[in-house]
Tab-separated table of C-alpha atoms in Angstrom:
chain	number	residue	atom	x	y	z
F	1309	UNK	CA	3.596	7.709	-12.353
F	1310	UNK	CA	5.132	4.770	-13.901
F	1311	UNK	CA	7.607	2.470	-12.951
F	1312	UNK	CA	10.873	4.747	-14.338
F	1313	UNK	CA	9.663	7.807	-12.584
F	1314	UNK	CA	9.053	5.799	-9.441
F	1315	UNK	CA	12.459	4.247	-8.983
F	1316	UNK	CA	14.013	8.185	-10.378
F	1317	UNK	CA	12.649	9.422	-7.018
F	1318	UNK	CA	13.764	6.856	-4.862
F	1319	UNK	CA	17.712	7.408	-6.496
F	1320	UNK	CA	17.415	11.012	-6.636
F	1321	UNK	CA	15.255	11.304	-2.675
F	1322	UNK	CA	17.433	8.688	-1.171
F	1323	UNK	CA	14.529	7.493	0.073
F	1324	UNK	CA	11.775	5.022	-0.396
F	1325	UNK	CA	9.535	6.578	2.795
F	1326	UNK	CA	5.408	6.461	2.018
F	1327	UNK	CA	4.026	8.737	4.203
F	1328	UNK	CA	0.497	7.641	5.778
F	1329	UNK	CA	-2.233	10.207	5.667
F	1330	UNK	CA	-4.656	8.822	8.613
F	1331	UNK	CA	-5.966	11.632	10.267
F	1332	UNK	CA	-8.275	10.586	13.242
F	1333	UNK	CA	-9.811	14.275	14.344
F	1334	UNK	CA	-9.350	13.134	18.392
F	1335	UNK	CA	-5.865	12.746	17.747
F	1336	UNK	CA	-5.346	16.012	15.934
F	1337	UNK	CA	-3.662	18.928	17.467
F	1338	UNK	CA	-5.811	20.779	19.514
F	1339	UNK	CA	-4.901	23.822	17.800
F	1340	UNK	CA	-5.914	22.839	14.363
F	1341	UNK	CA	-9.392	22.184	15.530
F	1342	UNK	CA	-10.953	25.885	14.766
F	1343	UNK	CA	-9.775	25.776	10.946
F	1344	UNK	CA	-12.586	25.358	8.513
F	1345	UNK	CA	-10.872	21.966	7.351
F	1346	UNK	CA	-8.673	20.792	9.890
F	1347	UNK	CA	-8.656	17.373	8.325
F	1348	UNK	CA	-6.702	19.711	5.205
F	1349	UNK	CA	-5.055	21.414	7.438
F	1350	UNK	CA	-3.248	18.711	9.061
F	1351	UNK	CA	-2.534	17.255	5.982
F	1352	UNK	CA	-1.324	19.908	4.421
F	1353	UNK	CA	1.139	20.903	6.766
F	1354	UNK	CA	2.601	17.274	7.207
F	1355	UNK	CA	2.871	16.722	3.582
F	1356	UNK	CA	4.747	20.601	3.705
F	1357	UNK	CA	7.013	18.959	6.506
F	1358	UNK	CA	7.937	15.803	4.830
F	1359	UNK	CA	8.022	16.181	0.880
F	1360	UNK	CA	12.115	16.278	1.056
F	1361	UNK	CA	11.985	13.084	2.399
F	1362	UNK	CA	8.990	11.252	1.105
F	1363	UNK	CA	8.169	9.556	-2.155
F	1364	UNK	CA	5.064	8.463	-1.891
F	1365	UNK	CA	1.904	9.672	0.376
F	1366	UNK	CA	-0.696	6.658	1.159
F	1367	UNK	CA	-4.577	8.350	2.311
F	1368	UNK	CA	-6.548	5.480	4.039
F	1369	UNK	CA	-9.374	6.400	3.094
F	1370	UNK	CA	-11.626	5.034	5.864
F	1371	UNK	CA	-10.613	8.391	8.088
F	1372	UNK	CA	-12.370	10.495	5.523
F	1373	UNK	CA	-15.169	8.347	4.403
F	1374	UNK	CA	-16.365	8.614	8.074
F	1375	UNK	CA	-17.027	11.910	8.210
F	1376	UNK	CA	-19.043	11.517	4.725
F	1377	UNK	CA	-19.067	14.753	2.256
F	1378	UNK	CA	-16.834	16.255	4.379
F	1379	UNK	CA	-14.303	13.767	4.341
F	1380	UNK	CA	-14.686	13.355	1.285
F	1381	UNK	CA	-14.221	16.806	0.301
F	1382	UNK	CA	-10.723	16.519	2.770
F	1383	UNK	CA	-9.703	13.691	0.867
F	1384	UNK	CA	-10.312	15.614	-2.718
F	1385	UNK	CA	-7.996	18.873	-1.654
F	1386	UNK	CA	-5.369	16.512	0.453
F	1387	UNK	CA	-4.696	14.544	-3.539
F	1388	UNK	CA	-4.687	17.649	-4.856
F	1389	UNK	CA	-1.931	19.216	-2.600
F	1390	UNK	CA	0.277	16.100	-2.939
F	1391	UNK	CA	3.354	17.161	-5.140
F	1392	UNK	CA	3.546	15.536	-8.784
F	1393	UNK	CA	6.544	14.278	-8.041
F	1394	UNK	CA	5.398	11.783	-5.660
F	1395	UNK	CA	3.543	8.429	-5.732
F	1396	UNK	CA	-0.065	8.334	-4.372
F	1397	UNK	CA	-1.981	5.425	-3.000
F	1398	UNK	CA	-5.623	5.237	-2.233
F	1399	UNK	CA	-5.787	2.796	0.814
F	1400	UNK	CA	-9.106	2.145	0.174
F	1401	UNK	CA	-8.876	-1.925	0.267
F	1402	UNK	CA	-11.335	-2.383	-2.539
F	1403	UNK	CA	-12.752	-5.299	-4.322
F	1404	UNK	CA	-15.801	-6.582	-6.015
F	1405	UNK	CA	-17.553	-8.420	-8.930
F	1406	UNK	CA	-16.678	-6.524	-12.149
F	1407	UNK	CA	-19.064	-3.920	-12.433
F	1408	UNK	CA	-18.834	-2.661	-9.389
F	1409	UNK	CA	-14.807	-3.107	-8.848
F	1410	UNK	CA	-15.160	-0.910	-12.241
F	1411	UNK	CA	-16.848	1.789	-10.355
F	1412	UNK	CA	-14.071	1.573	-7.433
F	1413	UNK	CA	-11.565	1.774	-10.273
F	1414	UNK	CA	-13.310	5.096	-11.643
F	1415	UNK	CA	-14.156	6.701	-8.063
F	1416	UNK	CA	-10.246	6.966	-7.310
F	1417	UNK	CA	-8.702	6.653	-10.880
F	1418	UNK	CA	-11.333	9.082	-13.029
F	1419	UNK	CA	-11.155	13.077	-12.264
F	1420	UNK	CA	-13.299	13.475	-14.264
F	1421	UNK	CA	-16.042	11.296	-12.995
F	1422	UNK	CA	-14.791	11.587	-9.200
F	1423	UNK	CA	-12.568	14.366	-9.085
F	1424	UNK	CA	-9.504	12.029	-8.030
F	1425	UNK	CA	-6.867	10.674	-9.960
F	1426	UNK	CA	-4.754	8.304	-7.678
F	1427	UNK	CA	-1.857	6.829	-8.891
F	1428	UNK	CA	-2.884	3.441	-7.140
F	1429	UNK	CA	-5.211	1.716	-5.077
F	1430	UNK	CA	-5.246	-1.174	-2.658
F	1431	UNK	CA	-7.103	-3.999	-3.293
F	1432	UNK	CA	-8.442	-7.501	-1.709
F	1433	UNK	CA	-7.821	-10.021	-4.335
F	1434	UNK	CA	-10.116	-13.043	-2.219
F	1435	UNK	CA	-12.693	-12.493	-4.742
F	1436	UNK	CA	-10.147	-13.180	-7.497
F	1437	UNK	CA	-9.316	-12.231	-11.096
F	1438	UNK	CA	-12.504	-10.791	-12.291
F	1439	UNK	CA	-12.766	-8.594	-8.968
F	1440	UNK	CA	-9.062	-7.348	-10.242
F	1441	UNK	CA	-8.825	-6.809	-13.920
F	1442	UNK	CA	-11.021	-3.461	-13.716
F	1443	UNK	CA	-8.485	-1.710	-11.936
F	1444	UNK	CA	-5.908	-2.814	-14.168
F	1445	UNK	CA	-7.910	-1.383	-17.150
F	1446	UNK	CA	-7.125	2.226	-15.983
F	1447	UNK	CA	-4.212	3.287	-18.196
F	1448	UNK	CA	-1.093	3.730	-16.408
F	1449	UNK	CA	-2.796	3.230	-13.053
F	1450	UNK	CA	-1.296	0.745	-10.307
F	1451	UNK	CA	-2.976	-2.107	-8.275
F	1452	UNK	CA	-1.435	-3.045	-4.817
F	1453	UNK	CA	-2.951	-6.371	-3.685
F	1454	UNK	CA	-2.951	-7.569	0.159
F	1455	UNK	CA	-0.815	-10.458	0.301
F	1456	UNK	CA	0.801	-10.965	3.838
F	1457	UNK	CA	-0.478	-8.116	6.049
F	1458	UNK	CA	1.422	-6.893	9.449
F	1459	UNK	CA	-2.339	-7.634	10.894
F	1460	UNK	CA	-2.589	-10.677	13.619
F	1461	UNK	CA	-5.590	-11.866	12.259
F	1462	UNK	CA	-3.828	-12.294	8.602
F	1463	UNK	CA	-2.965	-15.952	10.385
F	1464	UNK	CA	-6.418	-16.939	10.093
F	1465	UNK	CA	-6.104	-17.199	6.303
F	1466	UNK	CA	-3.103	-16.126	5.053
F	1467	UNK	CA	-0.264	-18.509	6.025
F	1468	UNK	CA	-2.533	-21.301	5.933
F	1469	UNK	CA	-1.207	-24.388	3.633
F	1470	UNK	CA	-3.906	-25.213	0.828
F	1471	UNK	CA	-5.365	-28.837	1.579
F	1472	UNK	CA	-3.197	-31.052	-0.390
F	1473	UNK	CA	-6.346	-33.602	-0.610
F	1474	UNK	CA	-6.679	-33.940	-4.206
F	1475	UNK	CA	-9.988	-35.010	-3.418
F	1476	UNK	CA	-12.930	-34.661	-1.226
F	1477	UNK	CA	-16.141	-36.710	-0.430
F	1478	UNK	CA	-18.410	-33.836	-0.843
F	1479	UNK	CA	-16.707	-32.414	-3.664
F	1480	UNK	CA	-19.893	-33.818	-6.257
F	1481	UNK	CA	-22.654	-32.249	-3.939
F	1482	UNK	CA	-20.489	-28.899	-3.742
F	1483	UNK	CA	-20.325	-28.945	-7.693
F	1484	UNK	CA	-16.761	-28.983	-7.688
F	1485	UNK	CA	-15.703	-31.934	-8.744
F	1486	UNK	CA	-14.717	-31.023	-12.144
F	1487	UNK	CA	-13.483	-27.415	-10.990
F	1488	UNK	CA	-10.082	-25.723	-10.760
F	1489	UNK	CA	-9.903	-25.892	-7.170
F	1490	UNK	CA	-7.261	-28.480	-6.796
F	1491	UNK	CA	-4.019	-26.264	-7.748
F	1492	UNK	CA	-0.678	-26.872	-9.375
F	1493	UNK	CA	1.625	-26.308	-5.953
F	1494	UNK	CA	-0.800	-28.230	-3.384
F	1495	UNK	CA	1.475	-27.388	-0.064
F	1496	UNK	CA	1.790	-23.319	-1.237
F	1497	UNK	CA	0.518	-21.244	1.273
F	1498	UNK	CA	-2.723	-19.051	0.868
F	1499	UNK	CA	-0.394	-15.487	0.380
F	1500	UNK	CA	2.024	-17.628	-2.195
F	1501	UNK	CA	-1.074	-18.432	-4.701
F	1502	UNK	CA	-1.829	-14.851	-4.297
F	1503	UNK	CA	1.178	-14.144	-5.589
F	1504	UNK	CA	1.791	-16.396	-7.927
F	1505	UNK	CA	-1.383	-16.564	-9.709
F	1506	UNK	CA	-1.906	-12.724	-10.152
F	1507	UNK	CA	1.731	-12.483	-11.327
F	1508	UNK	CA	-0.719	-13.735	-14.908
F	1509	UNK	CA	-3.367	-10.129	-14.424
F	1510	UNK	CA	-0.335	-8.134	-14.299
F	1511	UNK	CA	3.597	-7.223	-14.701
F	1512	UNK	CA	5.516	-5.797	-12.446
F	1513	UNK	CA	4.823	-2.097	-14.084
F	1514	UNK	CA	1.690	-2.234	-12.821
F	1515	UNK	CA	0.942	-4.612	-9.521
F	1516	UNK	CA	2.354	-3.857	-6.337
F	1517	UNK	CA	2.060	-6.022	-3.271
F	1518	UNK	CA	0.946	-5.267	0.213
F	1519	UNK	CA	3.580	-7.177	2.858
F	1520	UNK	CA	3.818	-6.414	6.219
F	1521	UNK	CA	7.315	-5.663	7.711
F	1522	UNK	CA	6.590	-7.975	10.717
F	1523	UNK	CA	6.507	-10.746	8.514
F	1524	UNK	CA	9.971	-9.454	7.342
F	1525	UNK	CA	11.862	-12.956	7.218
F	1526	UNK	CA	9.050	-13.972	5.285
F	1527	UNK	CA	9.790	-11.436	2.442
F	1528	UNK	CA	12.665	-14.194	1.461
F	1529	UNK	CA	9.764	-16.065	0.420
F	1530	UNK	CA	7.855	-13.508	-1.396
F	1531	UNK	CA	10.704	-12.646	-3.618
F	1532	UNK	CA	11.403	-16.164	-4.586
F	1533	UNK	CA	8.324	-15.625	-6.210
F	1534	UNK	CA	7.951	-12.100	-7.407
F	1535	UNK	CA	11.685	-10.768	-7.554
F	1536	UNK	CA	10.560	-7.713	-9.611
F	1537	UNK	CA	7.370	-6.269	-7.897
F	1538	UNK	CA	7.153	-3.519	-5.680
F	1539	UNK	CA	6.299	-3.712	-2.535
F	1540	UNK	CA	4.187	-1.577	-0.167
F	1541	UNK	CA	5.595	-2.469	3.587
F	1542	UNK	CA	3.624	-1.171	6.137
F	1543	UNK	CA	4.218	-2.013	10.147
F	1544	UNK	CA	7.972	-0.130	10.289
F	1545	UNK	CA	7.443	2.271	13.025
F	1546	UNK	CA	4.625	2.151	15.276
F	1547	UNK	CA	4.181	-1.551	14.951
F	1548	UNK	CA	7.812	-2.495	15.497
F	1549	UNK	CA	9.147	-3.695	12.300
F	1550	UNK	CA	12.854	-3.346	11.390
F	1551	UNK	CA	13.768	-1.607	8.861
F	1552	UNK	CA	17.046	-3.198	8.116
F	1553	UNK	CA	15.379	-6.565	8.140
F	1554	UNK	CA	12.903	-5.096	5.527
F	1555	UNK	CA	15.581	-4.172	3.353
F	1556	UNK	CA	17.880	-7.659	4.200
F	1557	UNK	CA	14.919	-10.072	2.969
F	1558	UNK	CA	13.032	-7.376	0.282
F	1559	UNK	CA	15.467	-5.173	-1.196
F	1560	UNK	CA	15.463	-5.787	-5.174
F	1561	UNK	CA	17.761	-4.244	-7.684
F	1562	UNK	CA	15.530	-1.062	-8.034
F	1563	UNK	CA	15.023	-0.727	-4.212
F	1564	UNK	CA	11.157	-2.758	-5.119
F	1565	UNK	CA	10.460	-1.379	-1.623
F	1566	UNK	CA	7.732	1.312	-0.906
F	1567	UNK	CA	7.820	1.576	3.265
F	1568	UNK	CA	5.219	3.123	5.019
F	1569	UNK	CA	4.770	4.903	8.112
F	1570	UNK	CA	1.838	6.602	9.613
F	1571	UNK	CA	1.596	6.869	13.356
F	1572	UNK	CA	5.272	7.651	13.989
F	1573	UNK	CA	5.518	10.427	11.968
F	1574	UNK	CA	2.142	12.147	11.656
F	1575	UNK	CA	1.370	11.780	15.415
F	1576	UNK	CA	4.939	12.508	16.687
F	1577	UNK	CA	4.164	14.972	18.225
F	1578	UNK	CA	0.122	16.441	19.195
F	1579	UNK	CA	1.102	20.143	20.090
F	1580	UNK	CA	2.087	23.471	17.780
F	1581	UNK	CA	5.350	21.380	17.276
F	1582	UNK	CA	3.789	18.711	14.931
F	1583	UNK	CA	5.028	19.708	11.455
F	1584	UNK	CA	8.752	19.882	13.249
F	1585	UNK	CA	8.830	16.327	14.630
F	1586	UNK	CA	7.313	15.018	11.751
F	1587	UNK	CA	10.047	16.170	9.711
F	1588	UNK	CA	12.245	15.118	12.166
F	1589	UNK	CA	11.098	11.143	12.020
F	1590	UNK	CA	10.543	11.371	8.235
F	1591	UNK	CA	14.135	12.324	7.894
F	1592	UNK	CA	15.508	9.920	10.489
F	1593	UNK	CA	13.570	7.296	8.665
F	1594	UNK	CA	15.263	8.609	5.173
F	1595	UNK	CA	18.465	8.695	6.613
F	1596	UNK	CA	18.028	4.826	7.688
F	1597	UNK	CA	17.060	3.929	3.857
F	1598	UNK	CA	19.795	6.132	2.170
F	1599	UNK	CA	22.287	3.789	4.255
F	1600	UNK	CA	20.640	0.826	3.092
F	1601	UNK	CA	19.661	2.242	-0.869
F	1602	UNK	CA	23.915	2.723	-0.532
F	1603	UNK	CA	24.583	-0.537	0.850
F	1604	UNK	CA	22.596	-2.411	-1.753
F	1605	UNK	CA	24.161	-0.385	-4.365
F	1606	UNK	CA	21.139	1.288	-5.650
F	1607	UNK	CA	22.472	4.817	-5.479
């Protein structure tokens, strides 16, 4: 799905809700338990429930991946259930040196090779460019790299100001006195050079960012820097973040705003009733972004 398509089912949806696919099997309705796949199962009927509402589903692919072929095999028929019309995301958090970020890249980009064709992937970028670049390689495939996460840890790294030495003493017996490491903006913050130096792997047609919507006043900041990226906003819901704060701070022309929610919808409910109060919070939550899609003018 490219960029035109994406932002045509936002207008014509009203909504720019990612549904997340984390199904933890002692959290699953008791019921669905006796199905031969009742990772599938669950999906399935949660991706039945919410498709009118719902442009893009986000697997994380950790909750299959645990329960190894299996999971996998869950994983393989959930993608494959998904409807066209909607954007999918492998949250799969990826990142490597080259050759093997190229055999990430083919796992959930190559059907052929895999059996999956995602339309994206998540990806660390600590590792940098050369970790990166593979997935971009895939034709009409999407990266989404981690920039601020909703995570209390992301502190430890994240919103940390680069040392504005331009210098150090050890700097000859590290080998790096001749090296790139002092950079351009010295008091930028660790998620800003993320941001700013990717912005030269790829265009906004193809790189997505992950920001967390509890760092919402923060997302002022993040479009001063990329104004035309999308954005994948997880942490409305469950973790508490506003979704009219979201929208105040990120909102972009095109809507630039992919918000997802897991826990709130998927687990509203853990009887026979799950399907019906998932729908039920997926179309509250699409009910909250048509207001805002109509207050920003997008539709």
């Amino acid at each position: 799905m490219n960029r035109a398509q994406l932002i045509e089912q936002i207008k014509r949806k009203k909504s720019f809700l990612c549904v997340g696919l984390d199904p933890d099997l002692k959290k699953l309705p008791k019921h669905l338990l006796k199905e031969p796949d009742a990772i599938f199962e669950f999906n399935k009927r949660l991706i039945d429930a919410t498709a009118p509402y719902a442009v893009a589903y986000k697997p994380n692919i950790a909750f299959y991946e645990a329960l190894g072929p299996r999971g996998w095999n869950s994983l393989q028929r959930t993608l494959a259930y998904i409807p066209k019309d909607c954007f999918t995301i492998a949250d799969a958090k990826r990142g490597d040196i080259g050759n093997t970020s190229s055999l990430y890249a083919q796992a959930f980009f190559d059907k052929n090779s895999s059996g999956m064709s995602f339309d994206s992937i998540t990806v660390a970028p600590y590792m940098g460019r050369d970790s990166v670049m593979p997935f971009l390689e895939f034709k009409d495939k999407w990266v989404i790299l981690l920039a601020l996460t909703s995570n209390e840890g992301s502190a430890d790294f994240q919103t940390h100001l680069l040392n504005p030495q331009l210098s150090r003493n050890d700097d000859d017996e590290l080998g790096l006195a001749n090296s790139q490491i002092v950079v351009e903006n010295q008091n930028e913050y660790v998620f800003e050079r993320v941001l700013r130096v990717s912005q030269e792997w790829g265009g906004a047609d193809r790189l997505m960012y992950v920001v967390g919507a509890t760092k919402a006043p923060m997302l002022k900041q993040v479009r001063k820097i990329a104004p035309d990226h999308f954005l994948l906003i997880p942490g409305v819901g469950a973790q508490g973040g506003s979704m009219e704060e979201v929208c105040k701070y990120g909102m972009n022309k095109d809507c630039g705003l992919l918000v997802n929610a897991a826990r709130s919808i998927i687990y509203a409910s853990s009887g026979t009733d799950f399907e019906q109060k998932a729908a039920e919070e997926a179309k509250r939550m699409q009910q909250e972004m048509e207001v805002q899609l109509k207050a920003f003018g997008i539709i």
